[in-house]
CSV table of C-alpha atoms in Angstrom, one decimal:
chain,number,residue,atom,x,y,z
A,1,MET,CA,-163.8,-58.6,80.9
A,2,THR,CA,-161.3,-59.3,78.1
A,3,LEU,CA,-158.1,-61.3,78.7
A,4,TYR,CA,-156.0,-58.2,78.3
A,5,ASP,CA,-158.2,-56.3,80.9
A,6,GLU,CA,-157.8,-59.2,83.3
A,7,LEU,CA,-154.0,-59.2,83.0
A,8,VAL,CA,-154.1,-55.4,83.8
A,9,ALA,CA,-156.5,-56.0,86.7
A,10,ARG,CA,-154.2,-58.7,88.1
A,11,GLY,CA,-151.2,-56.3,88.0
A,12,LEU,CA,-149.3,-58.4,85.5
A,13,ILE,CA,-148.6,-56.1,82.6
A,14,ALA,CA,-145.6,-53.8,82.8
A,15,GLN,CA,-144.7,-52.5,79.3
A,16,VAL,CA,-146.1,-53.1,75.8
A,17,THR,CA,-144.9,-52.0,72.3
A,18,ASP,CA,-148.4,-51.5,70.7
A,19,GLU,CA,-151.2,-51.8,73.2
A,20,ALA,CA,-154.1,-51.8,70.6
A,21,GLU,CA,-152.5,-54.5,68.4
A,22,ILE,CA,-151.6,-56.7,71.4
A,23,LYS,CA,-155.1,-56.4,72.8
A,24,ASP,CA,-156.5,-57.5,69.5
A,25,LEU,CA,-154.1,-60.5,69.2
A,26,ILE,CA,-154.4,-62.0,72.6
A,27,ASN,CA,-158.1,-61.2,73.1
A,28,ASN,CA,-159.0,-63.0,69.9
A,29,GLY,CA,-156.6,-65.9,70.3
A,30,LYS,CA,-154.4,-64.8,67.4
A,31,ALA,CA,-151.1,-64.6,69.2
A,32,THR,CA,-148.4,-67.1,68.6
A,33,PHE,CA,-146.0,-66.0,71.4
A,34,TYR,CA,-142.9,-67.1,73.0
A,35,ILE,CA,-141.2,-66.9,76.4
A,36,GLY,CA,-137.6,-67.9,76.8
A,37,PHE,CA,-136.2,-70.0,79.7
A,38,ASP,CA,-132.4,-70.3,80.0
A,39,PRO,CA,-131.5,-73.6,81.6
A,40,THR,CA,-129.1,-72.3,84.3
A,41,ALA,CA,-130.2,-75.0,86.8
A,42,ASP,CA,-131.8,-78.4,86.8
A,43,SER,CA,-135.2,-77.1,87.9
A,44,LEU,CA,-137.5,-74.1,87.2
A,45,HIS,CA,-138.0,-71.8,90.2
A,46,VAL,CA,-140.6,-69.3,91.5
A,47,GLY,CA,-139.2,-66.7,89.2
A,48,HIS,CA,-140.2,-68.8,86.2
A,49,PHE,CA,-143.6,-69.6,87.7
A,50,MET,CA,-145.2,-66.3,86.8
A,51,ALA,CA,-144.2,-66.8,83.2
A,52,LEU,CA,-145.6,-70.3,83.1
A,53,CYS,CA,-148.9,-69.0,84.6
A,54,LEU,CA,-149.1,-66.3,82.0
A,55,MET,CA,-148.5,-68.9,79.2
A,56,LYS,CA,-151.3,-71.0,80.7
A,57,ARG,CA,-153.7,-68.0,80.8
A,58,LEU,CA,-153.0,-67.1,77.2
A,59,GLN,CA,-153.3,-70.7,76.0
A,60,MET,CA,-156.6,-71.1,77.8
A,61,ALA,CA,-157.8,-68.1,75.7
A,62,GLY,CA,-156.8,-69.8,72.4
A,63,ASN,CA,-153.4,-68.4,71.9
A,64,LYS,CA,-150.4,-70.6,71.0
A,65,PRO,CA,-147.4,-70.6,73.3
A,66,ILE,CA,-143.8,-71.4,72.3
A,67,ALA,CA,-141.6,-72.4,75.2
A,68,LEU,CA,-138.1,-71.6,74.1
A,69,ILE,CA,-135.4,-73.4,76.0
A,70,GLY,CA,-132.2,-71.5,75.8
A,71,GLY,CA,-129.7,-74.3,75.2
A,72,GLY,CA,-127.7,-71.9,73.0
A,73,THR,CA,-128.0,-68.6,74.9
A,74,ALA,CA,-127.1,-70.5,78.1
A,75,MET,CA,-123.7,-70.9,76.6
A,76,ILE,CA,-123.3,-67.1,76.9
A,77,GLY,CA,-125.3,-66.1,80.0
A,78,ASP,CA,-127.8,-63.3,80.4
A,79,PRO,CA,-126.3,-60.2,82.2
A,80,SER,CA,-129.8,-58.9,83.1
A,81,GLY,CA,-130.2,-58.2,86.8
A,82,ARG,CA,-126.7,-59.4,87.7
A,83,THR,CA,-123.6,-57.7,89.0
A,84,ASP,CA,-121.3,-60.5,88.1
A,85,MET,CA,-120.7,-62.9,85.2
A,86,ARG,CA,-122.7,-66.2,85.2
A,87,GLN,CA,-120.9,-69.5,85.8
A,88,MET,CA,-120.0,-71.1,82.5
A,89,MET,CA,-121.7,-74.5,82.0
A,90,THR,CA,-120.7,-77.5,80.0
A,91,PRO,CA,-122.9,-78.6,77.0
A,92,GLU,CA,-123.8,-81.8,79.0
A,93,THR,CA,-125.0,-79.8,82.0
A,94,ILE,CA,-127.1,-77.5,79.7
A,95,GLN,CA,-128.7,-80.5,78.0
A,96,HIS,CA,-129.5,-82.2,81.3
A,97,ASN,CA,-131.1,-78.9,82.5
A,98,CYS,CA,-133.1,-78.6,79.3
A,99,ASP,CA,-134.5,-82.1,79.8
A,100,CYS,CA,-135.6,-81.2,83.4
A,101,PHE,CA,-137.3,-78.0,82.2
A,102,LYS,CA,-139.3,-79.9,79.5
A,103,LYS,CA,-140.7,-82.3,82.1
A,104,GLN,CA,-141.7,-79.5,84.5
A,105,MET,CA,-143.3,-77.3,81.9
A,106,SER,CA,-145.6,-80.1,80.8
A,107,ARG,CA,-147.5,-79.7,84.1
A,108,PHE,CA,-148.6,-76.2,83.1
A,109,ILE,CA,-148.7,-76.1,79.3
A,110,ASP,CA,-150.7,-78.5,77.0
A,111,PHE,CA,-148.3,-79.5,74.3
A,112,SER,CA,-150.7,-82.0,72.6
A,113,ASP,CA,-152.0,-81.7,69.1
A,114,GLY,CA,-149.9,-78.7,68.2
A,115,LYS,CA,-151.5,-76.5,70.9
A,116,ALA,CA,-148.0,-75.4,72.0
A,117,LEU,CA,-144.4,-75.9,70.9
A,118,MET,CA,-141.2,-76.5,72.8
A,119,VAL,CA,-138.0,-75.5,70.9
A,120,ASN,CA,-134.4,-75.2,71.8
A,121,ASN,CA,-132.4,-72.2,70.4
A,122,ALA,CA,-129.3,-74.4,70.3
A,123,ASP,CA,-130.8,-75.8,67.1
A,124,TRP,CA,-130.1,-72.6,65.2
A,125,LEU,CA,-127.6,-70.6,67.4
A,126,MET,CA,-124.9,-73.3,67.6
A,127,ASP,CA,-124.5,-73.5,63.8
A,128,LEU,CA,-124.3,-69.8,63.1
A,129,ASN,CA,-121.2,-68.5,61.2
A,130,TYR,CA,-119.6,-65.6,63.1
A,131,ILE,CA,-119.0,-63.5,59.9
A,132,ASP,CA,-122.6,-64.1,58.8
A,133,VAL,CA,-123.9,-62.9,62.2
A,134,LEU,CA,-121.8,-59.8,62.0
A,135,ARG,CA,-123.0,-58.9,58.5
A,136,GLU,CA,-126.6,-60.1,58.7
A,137,VAL,CA,-127.5,-59.3,62.3
A,138,GLY,CA,-124.8,-57.1,63.9
A,139,ALA,CA,-125.2,-54.4,61.2
A,140,HIS,CA,-128.7,-53.7,62.5
A,141,PHE,CA,-127.6,-52.9,66.1
A,142,SER,CA,-126.3,-49.6,67.4
A,143,VAL,CA,-123.6,-50.0,70.1
A,144,ASN,CA,-124.5,-46.6,71.5
A,145,ARG,CA,-128.1,-47.6,72.0
A,146,MET,CA,-127.2,-51.0,73.4
A,147,LEU,CA,-125.0,-49.4,76.1
A,148,THR,CA,-128.0,-47.4,77.4
A,149,ALA,CA,-130.0,-50.6,78.0
A,150,GLU,CA,-130.7,-51.3,81.7
A,151,CYS,CA,-129.4,-54.9,81.5
A,152,TYR,CA,-125.9,-53.6,80.5
A,153,LYS,CA,-125.9,-50.5,82.8
A,154,GLN,CA,-125.7,-52.5,85.9
A,155,ARG,CA,-122.6,-54.4,84.6
A,156,MET,CA,-120.6,-51.4,83.3
A,157,GLU,CA,-119.2,-50.6,86.7
A,158,LYS,CA,-117.6,-54.0,87.3
A,159,GLY,CA,-116.9,-54.7,83.7
A,160,LEU,CA,-119.1,-56.1,80.9
A,161,SER,CA,-117.5,-58.9,79.0
A,162,PHE,CA,-117.8,-59.0,75.2
A,163,LEU,CA,-119.3,-62.5,75.6
A,164,GLU,CA,-122.3,-61.1,77.5
A,165,PHE,CA,-122.6,-58.0,75.3
A,166,ASN,CA,-123.7,-60.4,72.5
A,167,TYR,CA,-126.6,-61.7,74.6
A,168,MET,CA,-129.1,-59.1,73.3
A,169,ILE,CA,-128.2,-59.9,69.7
A,170,MET,CA,-128.7,-63.7,70.3
A,171,GLN,CA,-132.1,-63.1,72.0
A,172,SER,CA,-133.2,-60.8,69.2
A,173,TYR,CA,-132.1,-63.4,66.6
A,174,ASP,CA,-134.3,-66.0,68.5
A,175,PHE,CA,-137.4,-63.8,67.9
A,176,TYR,CA,-136.4,-63.3,64.3
A,177,THR,CA,-136.0,-67.0,63.8
A,178,LEU,CA,-139.2,-67.9,65.5
A,179,TYR,CA,-141.1,-65.3,63.5
A,180,GLN,CA,-139.9,-66.9,60.2
A,181,LYS,CA,-140.2,-70.6,61.3
A,182,TYR,CA,-143.4,-70.6,63.3
A,183,GLY,CA,-145.1,-67.2,62.6
A,184,CYS,CA,-144.4,-66.1,66.2
A,185,ASN,CA,-145.7,-62.6,66.4
A,186,MET,CA,-145.1,-61.8,70.1
A,187,GLU,CA,-142.5,-62.2,72.8
A,188,PHE,CA,-143.4,-62.0,76.5
A,189,GLY,CA,-141.0,-61.9,79.4
A,190,GLY,CA,-140.0,-60.3,82.7
A,191,ASP,CA,-139.7,-56.5,82.8
A,192,ASP,CA,-135.9,-56.8,83.1
A,193,GLN,CA,-135.9,-58.2,79.5
A,194,TRP,CA,-137.5,-55.1,77.9
A,195,SER,CA,-134.3,-54.0,76.0
A,196,ASN,CA,-133.6,-57.4,74.7
A,197,MET,CA,-137.2,-57.8,73.5
A,198,LEU,CA,-137.2,-54.5,71.7
A,199,GLY,CA,-134.0,-55.6,69.9
A,200,GLY,CA,-136.0,-58.5,68.5
A,201,THR,CA,-138.9,-56.4,67.3
A,202,GLU,CA,-136.5,-54.0,65.7
A,203,LEU,CA,-134.5,-56.8,64.0
A,204,ILE,CA,-137.7,-58.3,62.5
A,205,ARG,CA,-138.8,-54.8,61.2
A,206,ARG,CA,-135.4,-54.1,59.7
A,207,LYS,CA,-134.8,-57.5,58.1
A,208,LEU,CA,-138.3,-58.5,57.1
A,209,GLY,CA,-140.2,-55.2,57.0
A,210,LYS,CA,-142.8,-56.8,59.4
A,211,ASP,CA,-144.3,-55.9,62.7
A,212,ALA,CA,-143.9,-58.0,65.8
A,213,TYR,CA,-144.8,-57.2,69.4
A,214,ALA,CA,-143.4,-57.4,72.9
A,215,MET,CA,-145.0,-57.3,76.3
A,216,THR,CA,-143.3,-57.5,79.7
A,217,ILE,CA,-144.9,-58.6,83.0
A,218,ASN,CA,-144.1,-57.1,86.3
A,219,LEU,CA,-141.4,-58.9,88.3
A,220,LEU,CA,-142.7,-60.6,91.5
A,221,LEU,CA,-141.4,-58.2,94.1
A,222,ASN,CA,-142.4,-58.0,97.8
A,223,SER,CA,-143.5,-54.8,99.5
A,224,GLU,CA,-139.8,-53.9,100.2
A,225,GLY,CA,-139.0,-54.1,96.4
A,226,LYS,CA,-137.0,-57.4,96.7
A,227,LYS,CA,-137.5,-60.3,94.3
A,228,MET,CA,-139.7,-63.0,95.8
A,229,GLY,CA,-138.9,-66.7,95.6
A,230,LYS,CA,-135.7,-66.6,97.6
A,231,THR,CA,-135.1,-67.9,101.1
A,232,GLN,CA,-132.1,-67.9,103.4
A,233,SER,CA,-131.2,-71.4,102.0
A,234,GLY,CA,-131.6,-70.3,98.3
A,235,ALA,CA,-134.3,-70.4,95.6
A,236,VAL,CA,-137.8,-71.8,95.9
A,237,TRP,CA,-137.7,-74.5,93.3
A,238,LEU,CA,-140.6,-76.2,91.4
A,239,ASP,CA,-138.8,-79.6,91.6
A,240,PRO,CA,-140.1,-81.5,94.7
A,241,ASN,CA,-136.7,-83.0,95.3
A,242,LYS,CA,-135.1,-79.5,95.7
A,243,THR,CA,-138.0,-77.8,97.5
A,244,SER,CA,-140.5,-80.2,99.0
A,245,PRO,CA,-144.2,-79.6,98.5
A,246,PHE,CA,-144.5,-78.8,102.2
A,247,ASP,CA,-141.7,-76.2,102.1
A,248,PHE,CA,-143.2,-74.8,98.9
A,249,PHE,CA,-146.6,-74.5,100.7
A,250,GLN,CA,-144.9,-72.9,103.8
A,251,TYR,CA,-143.1,-70.3,101.7
A,252,TRP,CA,-146.4,-68.9,100.4
A,253,ARG,CA,-148.1,-69.5,103.8
A,254,ASN,CA,-145.5,-67.2,105.3
A,255,VAL,CA,-145.6,-64.2,102.9
A,256,SER,CA,-146.2,-60.8,104.6
A,257,ASP,CA,-149.7,-59.4,105.1
A,258,ALA,CA,-148.8,-56.6,102.6
A,259,ASP,CA,-148.0,-59.1,99.8
A,260,VAL,CA,-150.6,-61.8,100.1
A,261,LEU,CA,-153.4,-60.3,97.9
A,262,LYS,CA,-150.9,-59.2,95.3
A,263,CYS,CA,-149.6,-62.7,95.0
A,264,ILE,CA,-153.1,-64.2,94.8
A,265,ARG,CA,-154.0,-61.8,92.0
A,266,MET,CA,-150.8,-62.3,90.0
A,267,LEU,CA,-150.3,-66.1,90.5
A,268,THR,CA,-153.6,-67.9,91.1
A,269,PHE,CA,-156.5,-68.5,88.7
A,270,LEU,CA,-159.1,-67.6,91.3
A,271,PRO,CA,-161.8,-65.2,89.9
A,272,LEU,CA,-161.0,-61.5,90.4
A,273,GLU,CA,-164.4,-61.0,92.1
A,274,GLU,CA,-163.4,-63.5,94.7
A,275,ILE,CA,-160.1,-61.8,95.3
A,276,ASP,CA,-161.6,-58.4,95.4
A,277,ALA,CA,-163.8,-59.6,98.2
A,278,MET,CA,-160.7,-60.3,100.2
A,279,GLU,CA,-159.6,-56.6,100.1
A,280,SER,CA,-161.5,-55.9,103.4
A,281,TRP,CA,-159.9,-58.9,105.2
A,282,GLU,CA,-157.7,-58.2,108.1
A,283,GLY,CA,-156.1,-60.0,111.1
A,284,ALA,CA,-156.9,-63.7,111.2
A,285,GLN,CA,-158.6,-63.4,107.8
A,286,LEU,CA,-155.3,-62.6,106.2
A,287,ASN,CA,-153.9,-65.9,107.5
A,288,GLN,CA,-156.8,-67.5,105.8
A,289,ALA,CA,-155.9,-65.7,102.6
A,290,LYS,CA,-152.3,-66.9,102.9
A,291,GLU,CA,-153.5,-70.5,103.3
A,292,ILE,CA,-155.6,-70.0,100.1
A,293,LEU,CA,-152.6,-68.7,98.3
A,294,ALA,CA,-150.3,-71.5,99.5
A,295,PHE,CA,-152.9,-74.2,98.6
A,296,GLU,CA,-153.7,-72.9,95.2
A,297,LEU,CA,-150.0,-72.6,94.2
A,298,THR,CA,-149.0,-75.9,95.6
A,299,LYS,CA,-151.9,-77.5,93.7
A,300,LEU,CA,-150.8,-75.9,90.5
A,301,VAL,CA,-147.1,-77.0,90.9
A,302,HIS,CA,-147.4,-80.4,92.7
A,303,GLY,CA,-151.1,-81.5,92.3
A,304,GLU,CA,-154.0,-81.4,94.6
A,305,GLU,CA,-153.0,-84.5,96.6
A,306,GLU,CA,-149.7,-83.0,97.6
A,307,ALA,CA,-151.3,-79.6,98.3
A,308,ASN,CA,-153.7,-81.4,100.7
A,309,LYS,CA,-150.9,-83.2,102.5
A,310,ALA,CA,-149.0,-79.9,102.9
A,311,LYS,CA,-152.0,-78.2,104.3
A,312,GLU,CA,-152.6,-81.0,106.8
A,313,ALA,CA,-149.0,-80.9,107.9
A,314,SER,CA,-149.2,-77.1,108.3
A,315,HIS,CA,-152.3,-77.5,110.5
A,316,ALA,CA,-150.5,-80.1,112.5
A,317,LEU,CA,-147.7,-77.7,113.2
A,318,PHE,CA,-149.5,-74.5,113.8
A,319,ALA,CA,-153.0,-75.5,114.9
A,320,GLY,CA,-152.2,-78.5,117.0
A,321,GLY,CA,-154.2,-80.8,114.8
A,322,GLY,CA,-154.1,-82.5,111.4
A,323,ASP,CA,-151.6,-84.9,110.0
A,324,SER,CA,-147.9,-84.5,110.9
A,325,ALA,CA,-146.8,-87.3,108.6
A,326,HIS,CA,-145.8,-84.8,105.8
A,327,MET,CA,-143.6,-82.4,107.8
A,328,PRO,CA,-139.9,-82.2,107.0
A,329,THR,CA,-138.5,-85.2,108.8
A,330,LEU,CA,-135.1,-86.3,110.0
A,331,GLU,CA,-134.4,-90.0,110.8
A,332,LEU,CA,-131.9,-90.8,113.4
A,333,THR,CA,-130.5,-94.2,114.1
A,334,ALA,CA,-128.9,-95.9,117.2
A,335,ALA,CA,-125.5,-95.0,115.7
A,336,ASP,CA,-126.3,-91.3,116.3
A,337,PHE,CA,-126.6,-92.1,120.0
A,338,ALA,CA,-123.4,-94.2,120.2
A,339,ASP,CA,-121.7,-91.8,122.5
A,340,GLY,CA,-124.8,-91.3,124.7
A,341,ASP,CA,-127.6,-88.8,124.7
A,342,LEU,CA,-127.7,-85.9,122.2
A,343,ASP,CA,-127.8,-82.4,123.5
A,344,ILE,CA,-130.2,-79.8,122.1
A,345,LEU,CA,-127.4,-78.1,120.2
A,346,ALA,CA,-126.4,-81.3,118.4
A,347,LEU,CA,-130.0,-81.9,117.6
A,348,LEU,CA,-130.5,-78.5,116.0
A,349,VAL,CA,-127.4,-78.9,113.9
A,350,LYS,CA,-128.4,-82.4,112.8
A,351,ALA,CA,-131.9,-81.2,111.8
A,352,GLU,CA,-130.2,-78.3,109.9
A,353,LEU,CA,-132.1,-75.8,112.0
A,354,ALA,CA,-128.8,-74.2,112.9
A,355,PRO,CA,-125.5,-74.2,110.8
A,356,SER,CA,-123.3,-74.6,113.9
A,357,ARG,CA,-123.4,-75.3,117.6
A,358,SER,CA,-122.6,-71.6,118.4
A,359,ASP,CA,-125.6,-70.5,116.3
A,360,ALA,CA,-127.7,-73.2,118.0
A,361,ARG,CA,-126.6,-71.9,121.4
A,362,ARG,CA,-127.7,-68.4,120.6
A,363,ALA,CA,-131.1,-69.6,119.4
A,364,VAL,CA,-131.7,-71.5,122.7
A,365,GLN,CA,-130.5,-68.7,124.9
A,366,GLN,CA,-132.8,-66.2,123.0
A,367,GLY,CA,-135.8,-68.4,123.7
A,368,GLY,CA,-136.4,-69.4,120.1
A,369,VAL,CA,-136.3,-73.2,120.4
A,370,SER,CA,-138.9,-75.7,121.4
A,371,VAL,CA,-139.3,-79.5,121.4
A,372,ALA,CA,-142.8,-81.0,121.4
A,373,ASP,CA,-144.1,-77.5,122.0
A,374,GLU,CA,-142.0,-77.1,125.2
A,375,LYS,CA,-139.6,-74.2,125.1
A,376,VAL,CA,-136.0,-75.2,125.7
A,377,THR,CA,-133.9,-72.7,127.6
A,378,ASP,CA,-131.0,-74.8,128.9
A,379,ILE,CA,-128.3,-75.5,126.4
A,380,GLN,CA,-127.4,-78.6,128.5
A,381,THR,CA,-130.7,-80.3,127.8
A,382,THR,CA,-130.2,-83.8,126.4
A,383,TYR,CA,-132.3,-86.5,124.7
A,384,GLY,CA,-131.9,-90.2,124.6
A,385,ALA,CA,-133.1,-92.4,121.7
A,386,ASP,CA,-136.2,-93.5,123.7
A,387,ALA,CA,-137.3,-89.8,124.2
A,388,PHE,CA,-138.6,-89.7,120.6
A,389,GLY,CA,-141.1,-92.4,121.0
A,390,ALA,CA,-142.8,-94.1,118.1
A,391,ASP,CA,-144.1,-90.9,116.5
A,392,GLY,CA,-141.1,-88.7,116.9
A,393,LEU,CA,-140.8,-85.2,118.3
A,394,VAL,CA,-141.2,-81.8,116.5
A,395,VAL,CA,-138.2,-79.5,117.0
A,396,LYS,CA,-138.9,-75.8,116.2
A,397,ARG,CA,-136.7,-72.8,115.8
A,398,GLY,CA,-138.7,-69.6,115.7
A,399,LYS,CA,-142.2,-69.6,114.2
A,400,LYS,CA,-141.3,-71.0,110.7
A,401,LYS,CA,-138.5,-73.5,111.0
A,402,PHE,CA,-139.2,-77.0,112.2
A,403,VAL,CA,-138.3,-80.6,111.7
A,404,LYS,CA,-139.9,-83.8,113.0
A,405,ILE,CA,-137.2,-86.1,114.3
A,406,ILE,CA,-137.8,-89.8,114.6
A,407,VAL,CA,-135.5,-92.6,115.7
A,408,LYS,CA,-135.4,-95.8,113.7
């Protein structure tokens, strides 16, 4: 099976500009390709994870990745997939986020010995002369065609700023620049970037008379058509300080039955034959598949040691065995008990299992709270400092939220 065939079999490829040429390039290790990452936060998230995995697959087949950090385009903001304008960031914040991205990407991509490049489009975008851009680049873009692009359509109802309208031109100019500087002949990205990517191939054709290619990968959507990688508390981050390895593991451990095999195909590096054999799995076997998914992805992002710790902690919680040392933990002190015992509502709020006492009350009254595997139904239940013992107590809300509380 060729690399391209494998990408198709894994459900990754959405759209391509020239399938025959792209097949030849990536199957024979002749692609110098780029994927752009705008530094809108100080960590990459699950949405970026698929792109990083694609880069890794292509690099393993001998192709050369260019990770483009959007220090310049982040000054504008990508309107794709949004109904409102992005928050403007200071140059200092953008630079800090760029530095964080570089560190995280190095876990996936081998940047040694010229095997990959990491560049920042601020190096060329920030010094552009506006008149030159209008004459040399803007002349090649049709406003009529731009307005039909999906990334702009969604914003037309609420109002599209002229600032954001320029984003397609900036992204296209990136591809044009990378083609000239590094021989970059392909751009990859999420399917919501298709219009922007076509702008780049067209600019290269018009300005240089050369062919360049674009391929989009399917967005990671659940069976309901919603983007994966989001929780009630926000994005699932790759930074362990923002989303712990345990919480990262649990996110994948708790995907729906309908999504688990799709995620294994798209995100893990397990052989397709092994994944195909899981097609007949059902019931308890699907839980096993979810654990395989969670372990493989946690290992990729955080390393095997952290993946094993998360797996043990998960077993401790759900199977009544294993090591509970790596669960989410809250440390209380004697000061927390200065006014006497804590009631269950206060405990839930302190553990961030409920945003307020009224929400905690509803959870208890609906039978969704347990302490040390004992269901709590009385909102007056209290706990003294000595109730937690040396090892602490695990407080659970529902099947998926829990915190081990210890008293120091």
